[in-house]
């Protein structure tokens, strides 16, 4: 039995193309993408993945048309409301990373509510990256670290990788073992710039709404064959 990644991170890309290929509005692609989230979460639970981090909305996604942004925020609220009982019964703990206080109030409130209602979920952590940017995370960490240094709580001479990492959005979570990007683009799009340092990357042309159990299993199987060296000899 190949090793199962403890932490899987996914760049859920391709909703718009999925819709455009069907002559549908992009919002329908996002709706279909929400179903793929439910499916992916089920597979992660089945496999025993401990943390599933999903890139749902980036700090750059505000540049999209207001109608698309509001469709995405509406879907988030709808998803949280409709999936909360199931998340609770299945032991899902919801968390978020990103500047979530900068989301529209309805979305921010629904998130706070879902996070507190699932706080005792022990099977899997579903970590939603919302209004998330890797550079924003590093800048936010630097800002808080600088404030602690100015307040005399941190000695600047003692700042190292371990100290810095404690200021990231989710310092208690392990780094992702496997990054999956759907939609075929070979880029990080400002996702988890610090945490992905030694993550195994798997890119598939499959568009996010088409991401099936089989696709997920294929990615995990491929991960199982990788040789992780972390800079060490072969
Ligand atoms: C990813 O799908 C979903 C979000 C960014 C929220 P896209 O909307 O980026 O889909 P494509 O890349 O245009 O196909
Ligand atoms: C990355 O997808 C962001 C999310 C999946 C939320 P994008 O579609 O926004 O990224 P680019 O524009 O292709 O880099
Ligand atoms: Mg995209």
XYZ file of C-alpha atoms and ligand atoms in Angstrom:
263
model
C 0.000 0.000 0.000
C 1.497 3.312 -1.112
C 1.725 6.154 1.388
C -1.337 8.385 1.571
C -0.513 12.108 1.640
C -1.390 13.607 5.033
C -2.111 16.987 3.493
C -3.455 17.482 -0.026
C -3.778 21.002 -1.452
C -5.752 21.641 -4.620
C -5.831 24.552 -7.052
C -9.380 24.054 -8.311
C -9.067 25.549 -11.776
C -11.114 25.229 -14.954
C -14.684 26.038 -13.906
C -14.982 28.817 -16.478
C -13.689 26.694 -19.361
C -15.977 23.843 -18.334
C -18.970 26.172 -18.620
C -17.801 27.904 -21.803
C -17.408 24.543 -23.557
C -21.050 23.859 -22.814
C -22.248 27.298 -23.837
C -23.172 28.016 -20.219
C -22.434 31.108 -18.109
C -19.267 30.854 -16.002
C -21.377 30.846 -12.850
C -22.721 27.429 -13.887
C -19.155 26.196 -14.001
C -18.630 27.393 -10.454
C -21.833 25.655 -9.390
C -20.598 22.403 -10.906
C -17.283 23.099 -9.184
C -19.024 23.168 -5.807
C -20.272 19.613 -6.451
C -16.712 18.589 -7.210
C -15.708 19.979 -3.791
C -18.212 17.678 -2.092
C -16.916 14.736 -4.141
C -13.295 15.538 -3.412
C -13.960 15.821 0.300
C -15.593 12.374 0.289
C -12.583 10.798 -1.421
C -10.180 12.513 0.962
C -12.176 11.135 3.919
C -12.190 7.672 2.376
C -8.420 7.746 1.879
C -7.673 9.013 5.364
C -6.177 12.337 4.235
C -5.821 14.522 7.353
C -5.958 17.957 5.746
C -7.539 19.036 2.463
C -6.724 22.618 1.511
C -8.749 24.051 -1.370
C -7.910 27.272 -3.210
C -11.387 28.744 -3.561
C -10.769 32.477 -4.071
C -7.490 34.321 -4.521
C -6.553 37.898 -3.649
C -6.341 38.415 -7.441
C -9.812 37.026 -8.166
C -11.369 40.393 -7.165
C -10.283 41.565 -10.625
C -13.053 39.454 -12.157
C -16.416 40.973 -13.100
C -18.501 41.882 -10.030
C -21.232 39.498 -11.181
C -18.826 36.559 -11.157
C -17.412 37.518 -7.756
C -20.878 37.742 -6.262
C -21.878 34.415 -7.814
C -18.836 32.819 -6.173
C -19.609 34.377 -2.785
C -23.239 33.291 -3.072
C -22.152 29.733 -3.827
C -19.877 29.751 -0.812
C -22.731 30.772 1.500
C -25.015 28.194 -0.114
C -22.377 25.476 0.139
C -21.761 26.144 3.825
C -25.466 26.209 4.684
C -26.295 23.037 2.780
C -23.244 20.987 3.792
C -22.968 21.890 7.455
C -25.020 18.953 8.840
C -23.097 16.483 6.670
C -19.756 17.992 7.634
C -20.667 17.681 11.290
C -21.849 14.071 11.007
C -18.755 13.045 9.048
C -16.243 14.621 11.405
C -15.130 17.421 9.100
C -13.468 20.365 10.770
C -13.718 23.487 8.644
C -10.980 26.105 8.754
C -9.941 28.974 6.560
C -6.770 30.689 5.469
C -6.681 34.103 3.844
C -7.926 37.584 4.580
C -11.405 36.274 5.325
C -12.456 39.424 7.174
C -12.229 41.153 3.771
C -14.970 38.957 2.312
C -18.548 40.243 1.969
C -20.279 40.134 5.380
C -22.630 37.270 4.480
C -19.739 35.050 3.457
C -17.522 36.069 6.393
C -20.350 35.390 8.868
C -21.295 32.048 7.309
C -17.649 31.018 7.574
C -17.292 32.045 11.221
C -20.439 30.115 11.994
C -19.354 26.966 10.100
C -15.866 27.061 11.605
C -17.222 27.196 15.156
C -19.948 24.592 14.455
C -17.389 22.065 13.173
C -14.623 22.805 15.672
C -14.771 19.318 17.173
C -14.564 17.484 13.817
C -11.812 14.914 14.201
C -11.685 13.011 10.902
C -10.425 15.608 8.458
C -9.644 19.318 8.309
C -11.174 21.055 5.316
C -9.108 24.185 4.950
C -10.619 26.718 2.559
C -8.292 29.343 1.096
C -10.468 32.420 0.642
C -9.266 35.880 -0.273
C -5.968 34.052 -0.038
C -2.669 35.101 -1.590
C 0.715 33.590 -0.834
C 2.383 36.998 -0.854
C -0.385 38.449 1.302
C 0.177 35.624 3.796
C 3.917 36.340 3.942
C 3.327 40.085 4.236
C 0.730 39.537 6.988
C 3.176 37.281 8.838
C 5.984 39.839 8.512
C 3.683 42.577 9.781
C 2.700 40.670 12.920
C 6.262 39.531 13.523
C 7.530 43.107 13.206
C 4.871 44.279 15.663
C 5.922 41.607 18.178
C 9.563 42.580 17.702
C 8.766 46.265 18.240
C 6.834 45.311 21.390
C 9.842 43.403 22.682
C 8.079 40.007 22.470
C 10.467 38.645 19.843
C 14.221 39.090 19.626
C 14.993 39.957 15.964
C 18.324 38.139 16.230
C 16.463 34.936 16.998
C 14.125 35.057 14.013
C 14.619 31.923 11.948
C 12.383 29.757 9.719
C 10.690 28.151 12.695
C 9.902 31.478 14.365
C 8.643 32.997 11.106
C 6.434 30.005 10.319
C 4.523 30.525 13.564
C 3.131 33.763 12.076
C 1.596 32.082 9.012
C -2.184 31.626 8.759
C -2.249 27.971 9.896
C 1.016 27.278 11.724
C -0.271 24.068 13.262
C -1.013 22.343 9.948
C 1.670 20.228 8.273
C 2.949 21.453 4.899
C 1.089 19.938 1.929
C 2.544 16.633 0.718
C 0.704 16.761 -2.596
C -0.441 19.740 -4.659
C -2.989 18.979 -7.362
C -3.788 21.585 -9.997
C -6.684 20.915 -12.350
C -7.154 22.782 -15.629
C -3.639 22.116 -16.903
C -1.828 25.382 -16.065
C 1.755 24.898 -14.854
C 1.822 27.682 -12.292
C 1.205 28.334 -8.606
C -0.975 31.436 -9.038
C 0.183 32.800 -5.664
C -0.865 29.708 -3.678
C 0.943 28.670 -0.459
C 4.311 30.074 -1.497
C 6.001 29.189 1.787
C 4.252 25.892 2.495
C 4.813 24.309 -0.936
C 8.620 24.373 -0.641
C 8.941 20.572 -0.845
C 5.448 19.566 -1.955
C 5.019 17.059 -4.800
C 3.159 18.679 -7.707
C 0.572 16.957 -9.900
C -1.060 18.848 -12.756
C -3.977 17.379 -14.687
C -5.797 18.743 -17.735
C -9.057 17.605 -16.158
C -11.234 20.668 -15.488
C -12.270 21.064 -11.842
C -16.004 20.263 -12.315
C -14.934 16.973 -13.956
C -12.560 16.044 -11.119
C -13.820 12.592 -10.168
C -12.966 9.979 -7.570
C -10.869 8.208 -10.229
C -8.933 11.403 -10.999
C -8.233 11.929 -7.311
C -7.109 8.312 -6.853
C -4.845 8.635 -9.901
C -3.145 11.688 -8.396
C -2.644 9.958 -5.048
C -1.335 6.821 -6.745
C 1.117 8.916 -8.742
C 2.208 10.635 -5.523
C 2.818 7.222 -3.958
C 5.488 6.512 -6.584
C 7.436 9.716 -6.029
C 10.750 9.672 -4.280
C 10.827 12.570 -1.843
C 14.363 13.650 -1.104
C 14.082 17.049 0.613
C 17.479 18.002 -0.729
C 19.063 14.835 0.578
C 21.045 12.366 -1.549
C 19.206 9.828 -3.759
C -11.401 28.290 -10.913
O -11.979 28.282 -12.153
C -12.331 28.848 -9.869
C -11.905 30.111 -9.277
C -10.857 30.796 -9.596
C -12.746 30.638 -8.240
P -11.796 29.494 -13.166
O -12.987 30.377 -13.031
O -10.487 30.133 -13.006
O -11.876 28.702 -14.531
P -11.039 28.983 -15.852
O -9.594 28.921 -15.483
O -11.451 30.331 -16.339
O -11.449 27.876 -16.760
C -6.225 30.096 -9.205
O -6.916 30.059 -10.383
C -7.134 30.565 -8.090
C -8.146 29.619 -7.665
C -8.299 28.391 -8.107
C -9.020 30.099 -6.627
P -6.945 31.314 -11.371
O -7.746 30.892 -12.550
O -7.408 32.519 -10.659
O -5.410 31.489 -11.733
P -4.727 32.052 -13.047
O -5.375 33.380 -13.329
O -4.985 31.054 -14.135
O -3.290 32.136 -12.701
Mg -8.676 29.824 -13.891
